[in-house]
């Protein structure tokens, strides 16, 4: 827990420094934060996502696979468990719950390309659940390293159509808007998210700082 907290704070510090640096270096007339800043946000997502789920009141989004990665289990043991799960779902390709568990397990392990593929195998189930849609979108973005444009944005839009106040999707939608330089839309998404987070928390401060930077860029 202490290592997690330290890593999260370090990533947040780097994000804020990146935002400040981009603002200082931006040429006159520049519109919106740079792509570099948007990608830094995406690198922050896996860590902030874990804290964000709890802060936003959606702890059910955390798969049990995330709880197996405890210090008393070796990496080899975890990999073996995931490998067995992969074998099982490949032998039963219609097992959507199995594919979803595999996708979440791969995501926790940082194997984003494999996680995105597993989500895709369960897409008929994913499309009905905003939590899964947001996680799938985030995973694709992390896998391709090209941000949230394209399919990730489409998945987030589907999630918000199901639940316009879905916290994880509002966060991703704001990051996507920032990425494409649409400060007005980014502000709208993140301002809609603010009431769902704990006032004064790290994620609250990060959102407010991002909103302020986007306002300055408008």
Short mmCIF file of C-alpha atoms in Angstrom, two decimals:
data_model
loop_
_atom_site.label_atom_id
_atom_site.label_comp_id
_atom_site.label_asym_id
_atom_site.label_seq_id
_atom_site.Cartn_x
_atom_site.Cartn_y
_atom_site.Cartn_z
CA UNK A 1 0.00 0.00 0.00
CA UNK A 2 2.85 2.38 0.84
CA UNK A 3 4.57 1.64 -2.50
CA UNK A 4 1.28 2.24 -4.35
CA UNK A 5 0.76 5.59 -2.62
CA UNK A 6 4.34 6.68 -3.36
CA UNK A 7 4.05 5.72 -7.04
CA UNK A 8 0.73 7.51 -7.38
CA UNK A 9 2.06 10.71 -5.86
CA UNK A 10 5.17 10.60 -8.04
CA UNK A 11 3.10 10.17 -11.19
CA UNK A 12 0.82 13.01 -10.18
CA UNK A 13 3.82 15.26 -9.56
CA UNK A 14 5.21 14.46 -13.00
CA UNK A 15 1.83 15.16 -14.59
CA UNK A 16 1.55 18.57 -12.96
CA UNK A 17 5.12 19.44 -13.94
CA UNK A 18 4.35 18.36 -17.51
CA UNK A 19 1.25 20.57 -17.64
CA UNK A 20 3.18 23.55 -16.30
CA UNK A 21 6.00 22.93 -18.77
CA UNK A 22 3.65 22.70 -21.71
CA UNK A 23 1.93 25.93 -20.73
CA UNK A 24 5.25 27.75 -20.49
CA UNK A 25 6.49 26.43 -23.84
CA UNK A 26 3.24 26.92 -25.76
CA UNK A 27 3.55 29.42 -28.64
CA UNK A 28 1.23 32.44 -28.76
CA UNK A 29 -2.19 31.53 -30.08
CA UNK A 30 -1.79 27.87 -29.16
CA UNK A 31 -5.09 26.08 -28.62
CA UNK A 32 -5.38 23.36 -25.99
CA UNK A 33 -2.79 21.39 -24.07
CA UNK A 34 -0.19 19.53 -26.07
CA UNK A 35 -0.40 15.88 -27.10
CA UNK A 36 2.55 15.28 -24.77
CA UNK A 37 0.42 16.39 -21.81
CA UNK A 38 -2.52 14.25 -22.93
CA UNK A 39 -0.32 11.17 -23.23
CA UNK A 40 1.08 11.84 -19.76
CA UNK A 41 -2.49 11.66 -18.51
CA UNK A 42 -2.87 8.27 -20.12
CA UNK A 43 0.28 6.99 -18.46
CA UNK A 44 -1.24 8.12 -15.17
CA UNK A 45 -4.51 6.25 -15.72
CA UNK A 46 -3.55 2.74 -14.57
CA UNK A 47 -2.48 4.06 -11.17
CA UNK A 48 -5.11 6.75 -10.75
CA UNK A 49 -7.71 4.34 -12.06
CA UNK A 50 -7.30 2.07 -9.04
CA UNK A 51 -7.73 4.96 -6.63
CA UNK A 52 -10.38 6.55 -8.82
CA UNK A 53 -12.66 3.54 -8.83
CA UNK A 54 -12.85 3.62 -5.05
CA UNK A 55 -13.18 7.40 -4.87
CA UNK A 56 -15.94 7.38 -7.46
CA UNK A 57 -17.87 4.72 -5.60
CA UNK A 58 -17.46 1.90 -8.13
CA UNK A 59 -15.26 -0.63 -6.30
CA UNK A 60 -17.05 -3.43 -8.18
CA UNK A 61 -15.03 -2.37 -11.22
CA UNK A 62 -11.98 -3.89 -9.55
CA UNK A 63 -11.72 -7.49 -10.62
CA UNK A 64 -10.76 -10.18 -8.09
CA UNK A 65 -7.71 -10.80 -10.26
CA UNK A 66 -6.31 -7.55 -8.91
CA UNK A 67 -6.39 -8.97 -5.40
CA UNK A 68 -4.24 -11.98 -6.27
CA UNK A 69 -1.20 -9.80 -6.82
CA UNK A 70 -0.20 -9.80 -3.15
CA UNK A 71 3.45 -9.90 -2.00
CA UNK A 72 3.02 -13.44 -0.66
CA UNK A 73 2.42 -14.71 -4.21
CA UNK A 74 5.30 -14.83 -6.64
CA UNK A 75 5.15 -13.40 -10.13
CA UNK A 76 5.59 -16.90 -11.48
CA UNK A 77 2.56 -18.14 -9.53
CA UNK A 78 0.42 -15.29 -10.81
CA UNK A 79 1.56 -15.84 -14.40
CA UNK A 80 0.75 -19.53 -14.06
CA UNK A 81 -2.76 -18.78 -12.82
CA UNK A 82 -3.40 -16.38 -15.69
CA UNK A 83 -1.98 -18.89 -18.18
CA UNK A 84 -4.39 -21.55 -16.90
CA UNK A 85 -7.28 -19.12 -17.23
CA UNK A 86 -6.20 -18.33 -20.80
CA UNK A 87 -6.12 -22.03 -21.65
CA UNK A 88 -9.60 -22.50 -20.22
CA UNK A 89 -11.26 -19.68 -22.13
CA UNK A 90 -9.51 -20.59 -25.37
CA UNK A 91 -11.00 -24.06 -24.99
CA UNK A 92 -14.39 -22.45 -24.26
CA UNK A 93 -14.53 -19.38 -26.54
CA UNK A 94 -18.16 -18.63 -25.62
CA UNK A 95 -17.25 -18.12 -21.95
CA UNK A 96 -17.68 -14.33 -21.88
CA UNK A 97 -17.16 -14.06 -18.12
CA UNK A 98 -13.92 -15.96 -18.50
CA UNK A 99 -12.71 -13.63 -21.25
CA UNK A 100 -13.55 -10.62 -19.10
CA UNK A 101 -11.64 -12.03 -16.14
CA UNK A 102 -8.70 -12.74 -18.43
CA UNK A 103 -8.84 -9.21 -19.85
CA UNK A 104 -8.78 -7.68 -16.38
CA UNK A 105 -5.98 -9.98 -15.29
CA UNK A 106 -3.84 -9.05 -18.30
CA UNK A 107 -4.56 -5.38 -17.69
CA UNK A 108 -3.40 -5.60 -14.07
CA UNK A 109 -0.21 -7.28 -15.27
CA UNK A 110 0.39 -4.51 -17.80
CA UNK A 111 -0.12 -6.83 -20.77
CA UNK A 112 -2.35 -4.32 -22.50
CA UNK A 113 -2.38 -5.73 -26.03
CA UNK A 114 -3.48 -9.13 -24.72
CA UNK A 115 -6.01 -7.46 -22.44
CA UNK A 116 -7.50 -5.51 -25.34
CA UNK A 117 -7.78 -8.70 -27.38
CA UNK A 118 -9.53 -10.50 -24.50
CA UNK A 119 -11.97 -7.61 -24.08
CA UNK A 120 -12.67 -7.83 -27.80
CA UNK A 121 -13.56 -11.53 -27.46
CA UNK A 122 -16.25 -10.52 -24.95
CA UNK A 123 -17.39 -7.38 -26.73
CA UNK A 124 -21.07 -8.40 -26.77
CA UNK A 125 -21.00 -8.32 -22.97
CA UNK A 126 -18.75 -5.26 -22.78
CA UNK A 127 -21.18 -3.12 -24.81
CA UNK A 128 -23.85 -3.43 -22.12
CA UNK A 129 -21.71 -2.25 -19.20
CA UNK A 130 -20.22 1.27 -18.85
CA UNK A 131 -17.55 0.01 -16.44
CA UNK A 132 -16.35 -2.52 -19.00
CA UNK A 133 -16.59 -0.06 -21.89
CA UNK A 134 -14.41 2.46 -20.06
CA UNK A 135 -11.89 -0.19 -19.04
CA UNK A 136 -11.76 -1.52 -22.61
CA UNK A 137 -11.20 1.99 -23.97
CA UNK A 138 -8.43 2.67 -21.48
CA UNK A 139 -6.79 -0.66 -22.27
CA UNK A 140 -6.77 -0.02 -26.03
CA UNK A 141 -5.21 3.40 -25.43
CA UNK A 142 -2.49 1.88 -23.27
CA UNK A 143 -1.90 -0.92 -25.78
CA UNK A 144 -1.47 1.26 -28.86
CA UNK A 145 0.26 4.19 -27.19
CA UNK A 146 -1.58 6.58 -29.50
CA UNK A 147 -4.05 8.10 -27.11
CA UNK A 148 -7.83 7.85 -26.94
CA UNK A 149 -8.73 8.77 -30.49
CA UNK A 150 -10.64 6.28 -32.61
CA UNK A 151 -12.18 3.24 -30.97
CA UNK A 152 -11.40 4.25 -27.36
CA UNK A 153 -13.38 7.46 -27.84
CA UNK A 154 -16.23 5.50 -29.44
CA UNK A 155 -16.32 3.10 -26.49
CA UNK A 156 -16.36 5.97 -23.99
CA UNK A 157 -19.24 7.59 -25.90
CA UNK A 158 -21.21 4.34 -25.66
CA UNK A 159 -20.56 4.19 -21.92
CA UNK A 160 -21.79 7.76 -21.43
CA UNK A 161 -24.88 7.00 -23.51
CA UNK A 162 -25.71 4.22 -21.05
CA UNK A 163 -24.80 6.32 -18.00
CA UNK A 164 -24.12 10.05 -18.64
CA UNK A 165 -22.68 10.39 -15.13
CA UNK A 166 -20.33 7.41 -15.28
CA UNK A 167 -17.22 8.61 -13.48
CA UNK A 168 -14.52 6.62 -15.25
CA UNK A 169 -15.98 7.49 -18.65
CA UNK A 170 -16.23 11.19 -17.80
CA UNK A 171 -12.56 11.12 -16.83
CA UNK A 172 -11.54 9.44 -20.09
CA UNK A 173 -13.81 11.68 -22.16
CA UNK A 174 -12.16 14.73 -20.63
CA UNK A 175 -8.69 13.31 -21.35
CA UNK A 176 -9.73 12.56 -24.94
CA UNK A 177 -11.02 16.11 -25.38
CA UNK A 178 -7.76 17.48 -23.98
CA UNK A 179 -5.83 15.26 -26.38
CA UNK A 180 -7.61 16.66 -29.43
CA UNK A 181 -7.37 20.25 -28.16
CA UNK A 182 -11.07 20.64 -27.37
CA UNK A 183 -10.71 22.53 -24.10
CA UNK A 184 -14.39 23.49 -23.88
CA UNK A 185 -15.56 19.88 -24.04
CA UNK A 186 -12.80 18.70 -21.73
CA UNK A 187 -13.83 21.24 -19.10
CA UNK A 188 -17.47 20.15 -19.39
CA UNK A 189 -16.64 16.49 -18.82
CA UNK A 190 -14.33 17.07 -15.87
CA UNK A 191 -16.63 19.63 -14.23
CA UNK A 192 -19.40 17.02 -14.44
CA UNK A 193 -17.05 14.57 -12.71
CA UNK A 194 -16.03 16.85 -9.83
CA UNK A 195 -19.18 16.32 -7.69
CA UNK A 196 -18.44 12.58 -7.66
CA UNK A 197 -14.99 12.83 -6.10
CA UNK A 198 -14.00 13.58 -2.54
CA UNK A 199 -13.37 17.31 -2.07
CA UNK A 200 -9.70 18.01 -1.41
CA UNK A 201 -8.57 14.54 -2.51
CA UNK A 202 -5.65 14.05 -4.88
CA UNK A 203 -7.91 13.30 -7.82
CA UNK A 204 -10.05 16.36 -6.98
CA UNK A 205 -6.97 18.58 -7.06
CA UNK A 206 -5.73 16.98 -10.27
CA UNK A 207 -9.08 17.54 -12.01
CA UNK A 208 -9.30 21.14 -10.85
CA UNK A 209 -5.75 21.84 -11.99
CA UNK A 210 -6.49 20.27 -15.38
CA UNK A 211 -9.68 22.31 -15.73
CA UNK A 212 -7.81 25.50 -14.91
CA UNK A 213 -5.10 24.72 -17.47
CA UNK A 214 -7.75 24.02 -20.13
CA UNK A 215 -9.50 27.30 -19.32
CA UNK A 216 -6.23 29.14 -19.83
CA UNK A 217 -5.80 27.38 -23.18
CA UNK A 218 -9.25 28.30 -24.52
#
